[in-house]
Amino acid sequence: MATYQALLTLTILLLLNVPLVTPCNFPAIFNFGDSNSDTGGLSAAFGAAPPPNGETFFRRPVGRYSDGRLVIDFIANSLGLPYLNAYLDSIGTNFSHGANFATAGSTIRRENRTLFQSGYSPFSLDVQTWQFNQFISRSQYVYEKGGIYREILPTQDIFSKALYTFDIGQNDLTSGYFSNLTTMEVIGYMPDLMQRFTNLVKVIYDLGARNFWIHNTGPIGCLPYVLVRVPTVATKKDQIGCGKVFNEVAQLFNAKLKETVGQLRKELPSATLIYVDVYSVKYEMFKNPGKHGFENPLVSCCGHGGKYNYDVNAGCGATIRVNNTDILLGKSCPDPLKKVCWDGIHYTEAANRFIFEQIADGKFSDPPVPLNSACKSL
């Protein structure tokens, strides 16, 4: 009976001229980005993300700026792969199924200011690309030594078969505003961002990458840290309370990114480049929270004080010293599963799960290809 139904379904698909898509069986993932997909890079370089980060799933801080898993974790799990180790993490790492070059605070273009001056990572996308280049050559050299290295490093053929994921750009927009640039000035450097992104994708392509899964940026105007830190621009709200101007800038960035990915398809015909609209998925959680099991989406779960439970000087995990005792000030909320925003900047595990579940089947992708089939020539 099952065989008959499968044949019937196949016949219908052929008659309707629906393309048949089969899974790609990606052997590895190589990820590039910022805190939305950082699985421990910034923590390895500059100190661990403090508790209560990680409390929901891992039960302890594990380098993620969330109470649990990120979208990239759900992507890896869905493809039957382990969670990605950060390239910068030297302890207990296994890169046989890929590596994560993302770090919190990363940008497409260099900030040219230290982390302590700006809050932005020195590991911009070009640096992540250089790290990937080194990773290829050094991993293959060490792999040939044999022994344990053959268990924790990838084989040469993995690089052309792997999935290459990108989630970056949010910090390029916020850094302009936090540097007191006007909206027009932020818009003015978008062409430069796109050119840099184009050049770096081509570098990664030349290093062997063929399968690209590229997220656009989310509605930054719905995040407390932007609403609080740039109040003059945040005064103009949309119907759900998000900063309208910020989101318009994010949407413009996304439109240009979509055009850029389209142009890359023409220039790199051997590659598969999928543009993924995570903006729409994220905005839906803020617009219709109750429909998806969330509440008070503009209010942070972990933080301290104010309308949004966010204070730039006392973030998630912040402590104060009282009578020679450290008291946790930036506490977690009672039920993170009902919250969209974790710490005013990042998303909760529940929100990340929702995002993954919406994008995995391809309905928010251009072309509309499922995640597990993003290796076909289009």
mmCIF file with all atom_site columns, N, CA and C in Angstrom, residues 268-326:
data_model
loop_
_atom_site.group_PDB
_atom_site.id
_atom_site.type_symbol
_atom_site.label_atom_id
_atom_site.label_alt_id
_atom_site.label_comp_id
_atom_site.label_asym_id
_atom_site.label_entity_id
_atom_site.label_seq_id
_atom_site.pdbx_PDB_ins_code
_atom_site.Cartn_x
_atom_site.Cartn_y
_atom_site.Cartn_z
_atom_site.occupancy
_atom_site.B_iso_or_equiv
_atom_site.pdbx_formal_charge
_atom_site.auth_seq_id
_atom_site.auth_comp_id
_atom_site.auth_asym_id
_atom_site.auth_atom_id
_atom_site.pdbx_PDB_model_num
ATOM 1   N N  . LEU A 1 268 ? 28.525 33.239 -10.362 1.00 0.00 ? 268 LEU A N  1
ATOM 2   C CA . LEU A 1 268 ? 29.032 31.951 -9.870  1.00 0.00 ? 268 LEU A CA 1
ATOM 3   C C  . LEU A 1 268 ? 28.041 30.850 -10.254 1.00 0.00 ? 268 LEU A C  1
ATOM 4   N N  . PRO A 1 269 ? 27.940 30.524 -11.524 1.00 0.00 ? 269 PRO A N  1
ATOM 5   C CA . PRO A 1 269 ? 26.910 29.579 -11.983 1.00 0.00 ? 269 PRO A CA 1
ATOM 6   C C  . PRO A 1 269 ? 27.060 28.167 -11.417 1.00 0.00 ? 269 PRO A C  1
ATOM 7   N N  . SER A 1 270 ? 28.209 27.816 -10.916 1.00 0.00 ? 270 SER A N  1
ATOM 8   C CA . SER A 1 270 ? 28.404 26.477 -10.345 1.00 0.00 ? 270 SER A CA 1
ATOM 9   C C  . SER A 1 270 ? 27.968 26.395 -8.893  1.00 0.00 ? 270 SER A C  1
ATOM 10  N N  . ALA A 1 271 ? 27.590 27.540 -8.331  1.00 0.00 ? 271 ALA A N  1
ATOM 11  C CA . ALA A 1 271 ? 27.185 27.574 -6.927  1.00 0.00 ? 271 ALA A CA 1
ATOM 12  C C  . ALA A 1 271 ? 25.676 27.584 -6.783  1.00 0.00 ? 271 ALA A C  1
ATOM 13  N N  . THR A 1 272 ? 25.207 27.134 -5.633  1.00 0.00 ? 272 THR A N  1
ATOM 14  C CA . THR A 1 272 ? 23.810 27.262 -5.240  1.00 0.00 ? 272 THR A CA 1
ATOM 15  C C  . THR A 1 272 ? 23.757 28.299 -4.131  1.00 0.00 ? 272 THR A C  1
ATOM 16  N N  . LEU A 1 273 ? 23.057 29.401 -4.388  1.00 0.00 ? 273 LEU A N  1
ATOM 17  C CA . LEU A 1 273 ? 22.968 30.478 -3.412  1.00 0.00 ? 273 LEU A CA 1
ATOM 18  C C  . LEU A 1 273 ? 21.506 30.709 -3.043  1.00 0.00 ? 273 LEU A C  1
ATOM 19  N N  . ILE A 1 274 ? 21.174 30.437 -1.793  1.00 0.00 ? 274 ILE A N  1
ATOM 20  C CA . ILE A 1 274 ? 19.808 30.571 -1.300  1.00 0.00 ? 274 ILE A CA 1
ATOM 21  C C  . ILE A 1 274 ? 19.730 31.775 -0.367  1.00 0.00 ? 274 ILE A C  1
ATOM 22  N N  . TYR A 1 275 ? 18.833 32.700 -0.681  1.00 0.00 ? 275 TYR A N  1
ATOM 23  C CA . TYR A 1 275 ? 18.580 33.873 0.152   1.00 0.00 ? 275 TYR A CA 1
ATOM 24  C C  . TYR A 1 275 ? 17.389 33.559 1.052   1.00 0.00 ? 275 TYR A C  1
ATOM 25  N N  . VAL A 1 276 ? 17.554 33.749 2.363   1.00 0.00 ? 276 VAL A N  1
ATOM 26  C CA . VAL A 1 276 ? 16.522 33.341 3.327   1.00 0.00 ? 276 VAL A CA 1
ATOM 27  C C  . VAL A 1 276 ? 15.995 34.563 4.075   1.00 0.00 ? 276 VAL A C  1
ATOM 28  N N  . ASP A 1 277 ? 14.690 34.753 4.003   1.00 0.00 ? 277 ASP A N  1
ATOM 29  C CA . ASP A 1 277 ? 14.043 35.921 4.592   1.00 0.00 ? 277 ASP A CA 1
ATOM 30  C C  . ASP A 1 277 ? 13.686 35.669 6.059   1.00 0.00 ? 277 ASP A C  1
ATOM 31  N N  . VAL A 1 278 ? 14.667 35.770 6.934   1.00 0.00 ? 278 VAL A N  1
ATOM 32  C CA . VAL A 1 278 ? 14.386 35.594 8.358   1.00 0.00 ? 278 VAL A CA 1
ATOM 33  C C  . VAL A 1 278 ? 13.727 36.843 8.948   1.00 0.00 ? 278 VAL A C  1
ATOM 34  N N  . TYR A 1 279 ? 13.856 37.990 8.262   1.00 0.00 ? 279 TYR A N  1
ATOM 35  C CA . TYR A 1 279 ? 13.204 39.220 8.740   1.00 0.00 ? 279 TYR A CA 1
ATOM 36  C C  . TYR A 1 279 ? 11.712 38.992 8.921   1.00 0.00 ? 279 TYR A C  1
ATOM 37  N N  . SER A 1 280 ? 11.064 38.438 7.902   1.00 0.00 ? 280 SER A N  1
ATOM 38  C CA . SER A 1 280 ? 9.610  38.245 7.961   1.00 0.00 ? 280 SER A CA 1
ATOM 39  C C  . SER A 1 280 ? 9.204  37.310 9.093   1.00 0.00 ? 280 SER A C  1
ATOM 40  N N  . VAL A 1 281 ? 10.006 36.271 9.304   1.00 0.00 ? 281 VAL A N  1
ATOM 41  C CA . VAL A 1 281 ? 9.714  35.308 10.371  1.00 0.00 ? 281 VAL A CA 1
ATOM 42  C C  . VAL A 1 281 ? 9.868  35.973 11.730  1.00 0.00 ? 281 VAL A C  1
ATOM 43  N N  . LYS A 1 282 ? 10.930 36.720 11.921  1.00 0.00 ? 282 LYS A N  1
ATOM 44  C CA . LYS A 1 282 ? 11.164 37.385 13.202  1.00 0.00 ? 282 LYS A CA 1
ATOM 45  C C  . LYS A 1 282 ? 10.094 38.444 13.471  1.00 0.00 ? 282 LYS A C  1
ATOM 46  N N  . TYR A 1 283 ? 9.738  39.200 12.461  1.00 0.00 ? 283 TYR A N  1
ATOM 47  C CA . TYR A 1 283 ? 8.738  40.250 12.658  1.00 0.00 ? 283 TYR A CA 1
ATOM 48  C C  . TYR A 1 283 ? 7.383  39.647 13.021  1.00 0.00 ? 283 TYR A C  1
ATOM 49  N N  . GLU A 1 284 ? 7.076  38.497 12.470  1.00 0.00 ? 284 GLU A N  1
ATOM 50  C CA . GLU A 1 284 ? 5.817  37.823 12.782  1.00 0.00 ? 284 GLU A CA 1
ATOM 51  C C  . GLU A 1 284 ? 5.705  37.523 14.270  1.00 0.00 ? 284 GLU A C  1
ATOM 52  N N  . MET A 1 285 ? 6.804  37.171 14.916  1.00 0.00 ? 285 MET A N  1
ATOM 53  C CA . MET A 1 285 ? 6.758  36.894 16.352  1.00 0.00 ? 285 MET A CA 1
ATOM 54  C C  . MET A 1 285 ? 6.423  38.151 17.153  1.00 0.00 ? 285 MET A C  1
ATOM 55  N N  . PHE A 1 286 ? 6.918  39.299 16.692  1.00 0.00 ? 286 PHE A N  1
ATOM 56  C CA . PHE A 1 286 ? 6.618  40.556 17.381  1.00 0.00 ? 286 PHE A CA 1
ATOM 57  C C  . PHE A 1 286 ? 5.193  41.025 17.074  1.00 0.00 ? 286 PHE A C  1
ATOM 58  N N  . LYS A 1 287 ? 4.743  40.745 15.871  1.00 0.00 ? 287 LYS A N  1
ATOM 59  C CA . LYS A 1 287 ? 3.420  41.214 15.441  1.00 0.00 ? 287 LYS A CA 1
ATOM 60  C C  . LYS A 1 287 ? 2.290  40.374 16.012  1.00 0.00 ? 287 LYS A C  1
ATOM 61  N N  . ASN A 1 288 ? 2.454  39.061 16.014  1.00 0.00 ? 288 ASN A N  1
ATOM 62  C CA . ASN A 1 288 ? 1.399  38.156 16.483  1.00 0.00 ? 288 ASN A CA 1
ATOM 63  C C  . ASN A 1 288 ? 1.950  37.177 17.520  1.00 0.00 ? 288 ASN A C  1
ATOM 64  N N  . PRO A 1 289 ? 2.424  37.669 18.640  1.00 0.00 ? 289 PRO A N  1
ATOM 65  C CA . PRO A 1 289 ? 3.079  36.784 19.610  1.00 0.00 ? 289 PRO A CA 1
ATOM 66  C C  . PRO A 1 289 ? 2.163  35.693 20.158  1.00 0.00 ? 289 PRO A C  1
ATOM 67  N N  . GLY A 1 290 ? 0.929  36.051 20.514  1.00 0.00 ? 290 GLY A N  1
ATOM 68  C CA . GLY A 1 290 ? 0.012  35.078 21.103  1.00 0.00 ? 290 GLY A CA 1
ATOM 69  C C  . GLY A 1 290 ? -0.281 33.914 20.189  1.00 0.00 ? 290 GLY A C  1
ATOM 70  N N  . LYS A 1 291 ? -0.297 34.161 18.911  1.00 0.00 ? 291 LYS A N  1
ATOM 71  C CA . LYS A 1 291 ? -0.571 33.119 17.925  1.00 0.00 ? 291 LYS A CA 1
ATOM 72  C C  . LYS A 1 291 ? 0.496  32.028 17.959  1.00 0.00 ? 291 LYS A C  1
ATOM 73  N N  . HIS A 1 292 ? 1.685  32.382 18.400  1.00 0.00 ? 292 HIS A N  1
ATOM 74  C CA . HIS A 1 292 ? 2.814  31.453 18.376  1.00 0.00 ? 292 HIS A CA 1
ATOM 75  C C  . HIS A 1 292 ? 3.318  31.088 19.773  1.00 0.00 ? 292 HIS A C  1
ATOM 76  N N  . GLY A 1 293 ? 2.526  31.413 20.786  1.00 0.00 ? 293 GLY A N  1
ATOM 77  C CA . GLY A 1 293 ? 2.863  31.021 22.150  1.00 0.00 ? 293 GLY A CA 1
ATOM 78  C C  . GLY A 1 293 ? 3.767  31.975 22.895  1.00 0.00 ? 293 GLY A C  1
ATOM 79  N N  . PHE A 1 294 ? 3.908  33.216 22.396  1.00 0.00 ? 294 PHE A N  1
ATOM 80  C CA . PHE A 1 294 ? 4.765  34.203 23.048  1.00 0.00 ? 294 PHE A CA 1
ATOM 81  C C  . PHE A 1 294 ? 3.933  35.295 23.706  1.00 0.00 ? 294 PHE A C  1
ATOM 82  N N  . GLU A 1 295 ? 4.580  36.067 24.567  1.00 0.00 ? 295 GLU A N  1
ATOM 83  C CA . GLU A 1 295 ? 3.910  37.193 25.212  1.00 0.00 ? 295 GLU A CA 1
ATOM 84  C C  . GLU A 1 295 ? 4.910  38.327 25.437  1.00 0.00 ? 295 GLU A C  1
ATOM 85  N N  . ASN A 1 296 ? 4.409  39.569 25.422  1.00 0.00 ? 296 ASN A N  1
ATOM 86  C CA . ASN A 1 296 ? 5.238  40.763 25.634  1.00 0.00 ? 296 ASN A CA 1
ATOM 87  C C  . ASN A 1 296 ? 6.550  40.687 24.847  1.00 0.00 ? 296 ASN A C  1
ATOM 88  N N  . PRO A 1 297 ? 6.485  40.599 23.529  1.00 0.00 ? 297 PRO A N  1
ATOM 89  C CA . PRO A 1 297 ? 7.690  40.333 22.729  1.00 0.00 ? 297 PRO A CA 1
ATOM 90  C C  . PRO A 1 297 ? 8.740  41.431 22.769  1.00 0.00 ? 297 PRO A C  1
ATOM 91  N N  . LEU A 1 298 ? 8.357  42.664 23.094  1.00 0.00 ? 298 LEU A N  1
ATOM 92  C CA . LEU A 1 298 ? 9.331  43.748 23.117  1.00 0.00 ? 298 LEU A CA 1
ATOM 93  C C  . LEU A 1 298 ? 10.083 43.843 24.438  1.00 0.00 ? 298 LEU A C  1
ATOM 94  N N  . VAL A 1 299 ? 9.692  43.035 25.409  1.00 0.00 ? 299 VAL A N  1
ATOM 95  C CA . VAL A 1 299 ? 10.321 43.065 26.724  1.00 0.00 ? 299 VAL A CA 1
ATOM 96  C C  . VAL A 1 299 ? 11.313 41.912 26.851  1.00 0.00 ? 299 VAL A C  1
ATOM 97  N N  . SER A 1 300 ? 12.537 42.234 27.242  1.00 0.00 ? 300 SER A N  1
ATOM 98  C CA . SER A 1 300 ? 13.583 41.221 27.381  1.00 0.00 ? 300 SER A CA 1
ATOM 99  C C  . SER A 1 300 ? 13.255 40.237 28.499  1.00 0.00 ? 300 SER A C  1
ATOM 100 N N  . CYS A 1 301 ? 13.666 38.994 28.305  1.00 0.00 ? 301 CYS A N  1
ATOM 101 C CA . CYS A 1 301 ? 13.544 37.993 29.366  1.00 0.00 ? 301 CYS A CA 1
ATOM 102 C C  . CYS A 1 301 ? 14.605 38.222 30.424  1.00 0.00 ? 301 CYS A C  1
ATOM 103 N N  . CYS A 1 302 ? 15.835 38.415 29.995  1.00 0.00 ? 302 CYS A N  1
ATOM 104 C CA . CYS A 1 302 ? 16.960 38.542 30.926  1.00 0.00 ? 302 CYS A CA 1
ATOM 105 C C  . CYS A 1 302 ? 17.504 39.965 30.881  1.00 0.00 ? 302 CYS A C  1
ATOM 106 N N  . GLY A 1 303 ? 17.399 40.658 32.001  1.00 0.00 ? 303 GLY A N  1
ATOM 107 C CA . GLY A 1 303 ? 17.885 42.025 32.029  1.00 0.00 ? 303 GLY A CA 1
ATOM 108 C C  . GLY A 1 303 ? 17.513 42.708 33.316  1.00 0.00 ? 303 GLY A C  1
ATOM 109 N N  . HIS A 1 304 ? 17.485 44.046 33.238  1.00 0.00 ? 304 HIS A N  1
ATOM 110 C CA . HIS A 1 304 ? 17.201 44.791 34.472  1.00 0.00 ? 304 HIS A CA 1
ATOM 111 C C  . HIS A 1 304 ? 16.654 46.165 34.143  1.00 0.00 ? 304 HIS A C  1
ATOM 112 N N  . GLY A 1 305 ? 15.423 46.438 34.585  1.00 0.00 ? 305 GLY A N  1
ATOM 113 C CA . GLY A 1 305 ? 14.891 47.789 34.613  1.00 0.00 ? 305 GLY A CA 1
ATOM 114 C C  . GLY A 1 305 ? 14.368 48.331 33.302  1.00 0.00 ? 305 GLY A C  1
ATOM 115 N N  . GLY A 1 306 ? 13.543 49.382 33.443  1.00 0.00 ? 306 GLY A N  1
ATOM 116 C CA . GLY A 1 306 ? 13.037 50.104 32.290  1.00 0.00 ? 306 GLY A CA 1
ATOM 117 C C  . GLY A 1 306 ? 11.868 49.428 31.599  1.00 0.00 ? 306 GLY A C  1
ATOM 118 N N  . LYS A 1 307 ? 11.337 50.107 30.621  1.00 0.00 ? 307 LYS A N  1
ATOM 119 C CA . LYS A 1 307 ? 10.173 49.652 29.873  1.00 0.00 ? 307 LYS A CA 1
ATOM 120 C C  . LYS A 1 307 ? 10.399 48.299 29.209  1.00 0.00 ? 307 LYS A C  1
ATOM 121 N N  . TYR A 1 308 ? 11.620 48.082 28.767  1.00 0.00 ? 308 TYR A N  1
ATOM 122 C CA . TYR A 1 308 ? 11.919 46.859 28.012  1.00 0.00 ? 308 TYR A CA 1
ATOM 123 C C  . TYR A 1 308 ? 12.738 45.844 28.805  1.00 0.00 ? 308 TYR A C  1
ATOM 124 N N  . ASN A 1 309 ? 12.911 46.069 30.094  1.00 0.00 ? 309 ASN A N  1
ATOM 125 C CA . ASN A 1 309 ? 13.771 45.224 30.925  1.00 0.00 ? 309 ASN A CA 1
ATOM 126 C C  . ASN A 1 309 ? 15.173 45.142 30.327  1.00 0.00 ? 309 ASN A C  1
ATOM 127 N N  . TYR A 1 310 ? 15.673 46.306 29.915  1.00 0.00 ? 310 TYR A N  1
ATOM 128 C CA . TYR A 1 310 ? 17.004 46.383 29.313  1.00 0.00 ? 310 TYR A CA 1
ATOM 129 C C  . TYR A 1 310 ? 17.704 47.642 29.806  1.00 0.00 ? 310 TYR A C  1
ATOM 130 N N  . ASP A 1 311 ? 18.916 47.475 30.267  1.00 0.00 ? 311 ASP A N  1
ATOM 131 C CA . ASP A 1 311 ? 19.758 48.582 30.704  1.00 0.00 ? 311 ASP A CA 1
ATOM 132 C C  . ASP A 1 311 ? 21.133 48.364 30.108  1.00 0.00 ? 311 ASP A C  1
ATOM 133 N N  . VAL A 1 312 ? 21.607 49.317 29.331  1.00 0.00 ? 312 VAL A N  1
ATOM 134 C CA . VAL A 1 312 ? 22.889 49.164 28.657  1.00 0.00 ? 312 VAL A CA 1
ATOM 135 C C  . VAL A 1 312 ? 24.029 48.982 29.652  1.00 0.00 ? 312 VAL A C  1
ATOM 136 N N  . ASN A 1 313 ? 23.863 49.461 30.876  1.00 0.00 ? 313 ASN A N  1
ATOM 137 C CA . ASN A 1 313 ? 24.911 49.357 31.880  1.00 0.00 ? 313 ASN A CA 1
ATOM 138 C C  . ASN A 1 313 ? 24.731 48.173 32.827  1.00 0.00 ? 313 ASN A C  1
ATOM 139 N N  . ALA A 1 314 ? 23.643 47.426 32.652  1.00 0.00 ? 314 ALA A N  1
ATOM 140 C CA . ALA A 1 314 ? 23.393 46.271 33.527  1.00 0.00 ? 314 ALA A CA 1
ATOM 141 C C  . ALA A 1 314 ? 22.638 45.217 32.742  1.00 0.00 ? 314 ALA A C  1
ATOM 142 N N  . GLY A 1 315 ? 23.347 44.551 31.866  1.00 0.00 ? 315 GLY A N  1
ATOM 143 C CA . GLY A 1 315 ? 22.726 43.573 30.989  1.00 0.00 ? 315 GLY A CA 1
ATOM 144 C C  . GLY A 1 315 ? 22.493 42.226 31.637  1.00 0.00 ? 315 GLY A C  1
ATOM 145 N N  . CYS A 1 316 ? 22.123 41.275 30.818  1.00 0.00 ? 316 CYS A N  1
ATOM 146 C CA . CYS A 1 316 ? 21.862 39.912 31.278  1.00 0.00 ? 316 CYS A CA 1
ATOM 147 C C  . CYS A 1 316 ? 23.111 39.339 31.954  1.00 0.00 ? 316 CYS A C  1
ATOM 148 N N  . GLY A 1 317 ? 22.959 38.887 33.195  1.00 0.00 ? 317 GLY A N  1
ATOM 149 C CA . GLY A 1 317 ? 24.072 38.319 33.937  1.00 0.00 ? 317 GLY A CA 1
ATOM 150 C C  . GLY A 1 317 ? 24.867 39.324 34.742  1.00 0.00 ? 317 GLY A C  1
ATOM 151 N N  . ALA A 1 318 ? 24.493 40.603 34.659  1.00 0.00 ? 318 ALA A N  1
ATOM 152 C CA . ALA A 1 318 ? 25.214 41.634 35.404  1.00 0.00 ? 318 ALA A CA 1
ATOM 153 C C  . ALA A 1 318 ? 25.006 41.447 36.907  1.00 0.00 ? 318 ALA A C  1
ATOM 154 N N  . THR A 1 319 ? 26.035 41.784 37.659  1.00 0.00 ? 319 THR A N  1
ATOM 155 C CA . THR A 1 319 ? 25.956 41.673 39.120  1.00 0.00 ? 319 THR A CA 1
ATOM 156 C C  . THR A 1 319 ? 26.319 43.000 39.771  1.00 0.00 ? 319 THR A C  1
ATOM 157 N N  . ILE A 1 320 ? 25.883 43.170 40.998  1.00 0.00 ? 320 ILE A N  1
ATOM 158 C CA . ILE A 1 320 ? 26.318 44.295 41.814  1.00 0.00 ? 320 ILE A CA 1
ATOM 159 C C  . ILE A 1 320 ? 26.876 43.739 43.122  1.00 0.00 ? 320 ILE A C  1
ATOM 160 N N  . ARG A 1 321 ? 27.784 44.495 43.727  1.00 0.00 ? 321 ARG A N  1
ATOM 161 C CA . ARG A 1 321 ? 28.420 44.008 44.955  1.00 0.00 ? 321 ARG A CA 1
ATOM 162 C C  . ARG A 1 321 ? 27.806 44.709 46.164  1.00 0.00 ? 321 ARG A C  1
ATOM 163 N N  . VAL A 1 322 ? 27.230 43.911 47.038  1.00 0.00 ? 322 VAL A N  1
ATOM 164 C CA . VAL A 1 322 ? 26.590 44.429 48.243  1.00 0.00 ? 322 VAL A CA 1
ATOM 165 C C  . VAL A 1 322 ? 27.173 43.701 49.454  1.00 0.00 ? 322 VAL A C  1
ATOM 166 N N  . ASN A 1 323 ? 27.778 44.475 50.355  1.00 0.00 ? 323 ASN A N  1
ATOM 167 C CA . ASN A 1 323 ? 28.365 43.887 51.560  1.00 0.00 ? 323 ASN A CA 1
ATOM 168 C C  . ASN A 1 323 ? 29.327 42.729 51.233  1.00 0.00 ? 323 ASN A C  1
ATOM 169 N N  . ASN A 1 324 ? 30.199 42.989 50.243  1.00 0.00 ? 324 ASN A N  1
ATOM 170 C CA . ASN A 1 324 ? 31.210 42.015 49.818  1.00 0.00 ? 324 ASN A CA 1
ATOM 171 C C  . ASN A 1 324 ? 30.614 40.749 49.207  1.00 0.00 ? 324 ASN A C  1
ATOM 172 N N  . THR A 1 325 ? 29.373 40.850 48.741  1.00 0.00 ? 325 THR A N  1
ATOM 173 C CA . THR A 1 325 ? 28.719 39.714 48.096  1.00 0.00 ? 325 THR A CA 1
ATOM 174 C C  . THR A 1 325 ? 28.190 40.140 46.729  1.00 0.00 ? 325 THR A C  1
ATOM 175 N N  . ASP A 1 326 ? 28.448 39.328 45.693  1.00 0.00 ? 326 ASP A N  1
ATOM 176 C CA . ASP A 1 326 ? 27.933 39.620 44.353  1.00 0.00 ? 326 ASP A CA 1
ATOM 177 C C  . ASP A 1 326 ? 26.473 39.199 44.258  1.00 0.00 ? 326 ASP A C  1
#
